[in-house]
Short mmCIF file of C-alpha atoms in Angstrom, two decimals:
data_model
loop_
_atom_site.label_atom_id
_atom_site.label_comp_id
_atom_site.label_asym_id
_atom_site.label_seq_id
_atom_site.Cartn_x
_atom_site.Cartn_y
_atom_site.Cartn_z
CA MET X 1 6.36 -92.01 5.94
CA THR X 2 3.20 -91.86 7.74
CA GLY X 3 0.43 -89.33 7.35
CA THR X 4 1.50 -87.44 10.43
CA GLU X 5 5.19 -87.19 9.46
CA THR X 6 4.20 -86.07 5.79
CA GLY X 7 1.92 -83.45 7.41
CA ARG X 8 4.65 -82.21 9.60
CA LEU X 9 7.29 -81.94 6.77
CA ALA X 10 4.62 -80.07 4.70
CA SER X 11 4.18 -77.70 7.39
CA LEU X 12 7.90 -77.33 7.85
CA LEU X 13 8.49 -76.95 4.20
CA ARG X 14 5.70 -74.15 4.03
CA TRP X 15 7.21 -72.12 6.93
CA LEU X 16 10.64 -72.57 5.45
CA GLY X 17 9.76 -71.33 1.89
CA LEU X 18 7.70 -68.43 3.51
CA THR X 19 10.66 -67.54 5.57
CA MET X 20 13.05 -67.34 2.46
CA VAL X 21 10.44 -65.23 0.54
CA LEU X 22 10.14 -62.97 3.48
CA VAL X 23 14.06 -62.58 3.46
CA LEU X 24 13.87 -61.96 -0.29
CA VAL X 25 11.26 -59.10 0.31
CA LEU X 26 13.29 -57.51 3.10
CA GLN X 27 16.39 -57.57 1.11
CA MET X 28 14.85 -56.20 -1.98
CA ALA X 29 13.34 -53.36 0.21
CA ALA X 30 16.89 -52.60 1.66
CA VAL X 31 18.24 -52.39 -2.08
CA LEU X 32 15.52 -49.87 -3.09
CA VAL X 33 15.72 -47.82 0.17
CA GLY X 34 19.67 -47.65 0.24
CA SER X 35 19.76 -46.72 -3.52
CA ASP X 36 20.00 -42.89 -4.28
CA TRP X 37 17.31 -41.81 -6.53
CA SER X 38 17.86 -37.91 -6.41
CA VAL X 39 20.23 -38.28 -9.65
CA GLU X 40 18.18 -38.55 -12.61
CA ALA X 41 20.73 -38.75 -15.37
CA THR X 42 22.39 -41.96 -13.73
CA PRO X 43 19.78 -44.32 -11.97
CA PRO X 44 20.99 -46.27 -9.19
CA PRO X 45 22.33 -49.79 -10.18
CA ILE X 46 19.68 -52.16 -8.64
CA THR X 47 19.28 -54.52 -11.49
CA GLY X 48 22.15 -56.59 -10.55
CA PRO X 49 21.34 -56.89 -6.79
CA LEU X 50 17.68 -57.63 -7.73
CA VAL X 51 18.45 -60.20 -10.12
CA ALA X 52 21.10 -61.83 -7.65
CA LEU X 53 18.44 -62.07 -4.94
CA ALA X 54 15.81 -63.45 -7.33
CA PRO X 55 16.92 -67.02 -6.95
CA LEU X 56 16.36 -66.91 -3.10
CA GLY X 57 12.68 -66.12 -3.95
CA PHE X 58 12.60 -69.03 -6.45
CA ILE X 59 13.74 -71.57 -3.94
CA GLY X 60 11.36 -70.29 -1.31
CA LEU X 61 8.33 -70.49 -3.74
CA LEU X 62 9.35 -73.80 -4.74
CA THR X 63 9.66 -75.10 -1.24
CA CYS X 64 6.38 -73.62 -0.36
CA LEU X 65 4.81 -75.41 -3.28
CA ILE X 66 6.48 -78.74 -2.60
CA GLY X 67 5.03 -78.35 1.01
CA SER X 68 1.53 -77.73 -0.36
CA ARG X 69 1.74 -80.61 -2.84
CA LEU X 70 2.73 -83.03 0.26
CA GLU X 71 -0.17 -81.85 2.11
CA ASN X 72 -2.83 -81.79 -0.44
CA PRO X 73 -1.50 -84.03 -3.31
CA GLN X 74 -5.24 -84.47 -4.56
CA GLN X 75 -6.34 -80.70 -4.30
CA GLN X 76 -5.06 -78.67 -7.48
CA VAL X 77 -5.73 -75.13 -6.16
CA THR X 78 -5.32 -73.92 -2.63
CA PRO X 79 -4.77 -70.41 -1.25
CA LEU X 80 -1.05 -71.12 -0.72
CA ARG X 81 -0.69 -72.37 -4.41
CA VAL X 82 -2.59 -69.10 -5.70
CA VAL X 83 0.05 -66.88 -3.61
CA VAL X 84 2.87 -68.92 -5.05
CA CYS X 85 1.46 -68.46 -8.72
CA ALA X 86 0.88 -64.65 -8.22
CA PHE X 87 4.19 -64.06 -6.57
CA SER X 88 6.09 -65.97 -9.19
CA ALA X 89 4.30 -64.29 -12.08
CA LEU X 90 5.15 -60.75 -10.38
CA LEU X 91 8.98 -61.92 -10.16
CA ALA X 92 8.61 -63.16 -13.71
CA ILE X 93 7.53 -59.76 -14.76
CA GLY X 94 10.37 -58.23 -12.74
CA MET X 95 12.87 -60.33 -14.56
CA VAL X 96 11.48 -59.43 -18.02
CA VAL X 97 11.84 -55.54 -16.96
CA ALA X 98 15.36 -56.30 -15.62
CA VAL X 99 16.52 -57.28 -19.29
CA PRO X 100 16.35 -54.08 -21.04
CA MET X 101 17.56 -52.19 -17.75
CA SER X 102 20.63 -54.63 -17.63
CA LEU X 103 21.40 -53.97 -21.28
CA SER X 104 21.04 -50.19 -20.97
CA SER X 105 22.97 -50.04 -17.61
CA GLY X 106 26.44 -49.81 -18.99
CA ALA X 107 25.49 -46.69 -21.08
CA GLY X 108 24.49 -44.65 -17.90
CA ASP X 109 28.13 -44.02 -16.52
CA LEU X 110 28.64 -40.80 -18.47
CA SER X 111 31.97 -39.88 -16.61
CA LYS X 112 33.73 -43.08 -17.75
CA THR X 113 32.44 -42.61 -21.38
CA GLN X 114 33.60 -38.91 -21.34
CA ASN X 115 36.94 -39.77 -19.72
CA LEU X 116 37.57 -42.40 -22.62
CA GLU X 117 36.60 -39.75 -25.36
CA GLN X 118 39.12 -37.26 -24.02
CA GLY X 119 41.86 -39.88 -23.77
CA ARG X 120 41.14 -40.60 -27.44
CA ALA X 121 41.21 -37.03 -28.07
CA ALA X 122 44.48 -36.32 -26.26
CA MET X 123 46.11 -39.28 -28.06
CA LYS X 124 45.08 -38.05 -31.37
CA GLU X 125 46.45 -34.72 -30.48
CA ALA X 126 49.78 -36.16 -29.18
CA ARG X 127 50.30 -38.13 -32.48
CA ALA X 128 49.59 -35.12 -34.48
CA PHE X 129 52.21 -33.10 -32.51
CA ARG X 130 54.57 -35.80 -32.96
CA ASP X 131 54.12 -35.49 -36.96
CA ASP X 132 54.47 -31.78 -36.79
CA PRO X 133 58.37 -31.21 -37.39
CA GLU X 134 58.04 -27.44 -36.25
CA GLN X 135 56.39 -28.37 -32.91
CA VAL X 136 58.99 -31.12 -32.46
CA ALA X 137 61.86 -28.71 -33.00
CA SER X 138 60.18 -26.26 -30.64
CA LEU X 139 59.93 -28.99 -28.04
CA GLY X 140 63.67 -29.97 -28.35
CA GLU X 141 64.59 -26.14 -27.93
CA GLN X 142 62.68 -25.96 -24.84
CA LEU X 143 64.46 -29.19 -23.38
CA ALA X 144 67.80 -27.70 -24.38
CA GLN X 145 66.79 -24.27 -22.59
CA ALA X 146 65.65 -26.25 -19.65
CA GLY X 147 69.11 -27.99 -19.22
CA GLN X 148 67.84 -31.48 -20.23
CA LEU X 149 70.29 -31.87 -23.05
CA ALA X 150 73.97 -31.38 -23.31
CA ALA X 151 75.25 -27.71 -24.16
CA ASP X 152 76.61 -28.70 -27.25
CA ALA X 153 73.53 -30.84 -28.52
CA THR X 154 72.81 -30.49 -32.29
CA ASP X 155 69.28 -29.86 -33.89
CA GLU X 156 69.12 -33.78 -34.68
CA ASP X 157 69.79 -34.28 -30.82
CA LYS X 158 67.14 -31.90 -29.80
CA GLN X 159 64.59 -33.33 -32.23
CA ARG X 160 65.42 -36.90 -31.14
CA ALA X 161 65.28 -36.19 -27.51
CA ALA X 162 61.87 -34.55 -28.40
CA LYS X 163 60.62 -37.38 -30.31
CA THR X 164 61.52 -39.75 -27.45
CA MET X 165 59.71 -37.96 -24.80
CA ILE X 166 56.58 -37.55 -27.17
CA ASP X 167 56.70 -41.43 -27.95
CA GLU X 168 56.94 -42.03 -24.10
CA GLN X 169 53.83 -40.05 -23.55
CA ILE X 170 51.97 -41.67 -26.40
CA ASN X 171 52.85 -45.22 -25.06
CA GLN X 172 51.47 -44.33 -21.56
CA MET X 173 48.44 -42.86 -22.93
CA ASP X 174 47.85 -45.93 -25.08
CA THR X 175 48.51 -48.11 -22.14
CA GLN X 176 45.96 -46.52 -19.99
CA LEU X 177 43.38 -46.33 -22.67
CA LYS X 178 43.77 -50.20 -23.31
CA ARG X 179 43.39 -50.68 -19.46
CA VAL X 180 40.25 -48.47 -19.45
CA GLU X 181 38.82 -50.40 -22.55
CA SER X 182 39.51 -53.79 -21.31
CA GLN X 183 37.79 -52.97 -17.99
CA GLN X 184 34.72 -51.76 -19.72
CA THR X 185 34.60 -54.82 -21.91
CA ARG X 186 34.78 -57.01 -18.80
CA GLU X 187 32.10 -55.15 -17.07
CA SER X 188 30.01 -55.52 -20.12
CA ARG X 189 30.56 -59.13 -20.30
CA GLN X 190 29.70 -59.49 -16.59
CA ARG X 191 26.43 -57.61 -17.06
CA LEU X 192 25.52 -59.68 -20.07
CA ILE X 193 26.18 -62.90 -18.12
CA GLY X 194 25.29 -62.24 -14.68
CA GLY X 195 22.36 -59.63 -15.51
CA THR X 196 20.79 -59.96 -18.88
CA ALA X 197 21.27 -63.72 -19.38
CA THR X 198 20.41 -64.55 -15.61
CA ALA X 199 17.41 -62.30 -16.00
CA VAL X 200 16.05 -64.18 -18.96
CA VAL X 201 16.58 -67.81 -17.53
CA LEU X 202 14.97 -66.74 -14.17
CA ALA X 203 11.97 -65.27 -16.11
CA VAL X 204 11.36 -68.69 -17.60
CA ALA X 205 11.84 -70.39 -14.37
CA PHE X 206 9.23 -68.26 -12.50
CA VAL X 207 6.74 -68.64 -15.53
CA LEU X 208 7.16 -72.46 -15.32
CA LEU X 209 6.74 -72.19 -11.30
CA ALA X 210 3.64 -70.33 -11.72
CA LEU X 211 2.14 -72.81 -13.97
CA THR X 212 3.17 -75.58 -11.88
CA ALA X 213 1.58 -74.12 -8.92
CA VAL X 214 -2.07 -73.98 -10.48
CA ILE X 215 -1.76 -77.21 -12.84
#
């Protein structure tokens, strides 16, 4: 490859990298502007989108650095490399800040936590009701008066019907609680892998890129 071709390639890589960085800035601005900051109790979920966009910035900065190295292989520090170093350091700090935000983001959804606690309390009450003979007998009488049992149903039949109804409700509640708990577990794992772990890896990558730009 001749010097002219190398210079053209270096210029193309610089502009390509800068374009990708500009896209990153615009996308991050869109995320920040589109978030609802009015609710203090539940901050907007911006960590996930920002971490997902960060690799775009890494590739853009790396492309700029490669172009700069091709154009000036002997010169260690150029204005573009200083910009790459500064921007990489800034993004590294952002990824470090994103780690605790990602870890605490799951605790911010108070509605899901409250619904889960209410479901557990309701199941506990239902089981206590099931273990109370007087409550079961009263429910059996209500079923008989409502015409849901035969006219000649015995007290044992009434109690059996009441227990069956309570057991069905408990099973339904248990199924719903397990579904909600399973969903929360999946969301927690997704945040851990896609948010926290990714932010840590990107923080290290941006630090290495910043050092590479000035060494």
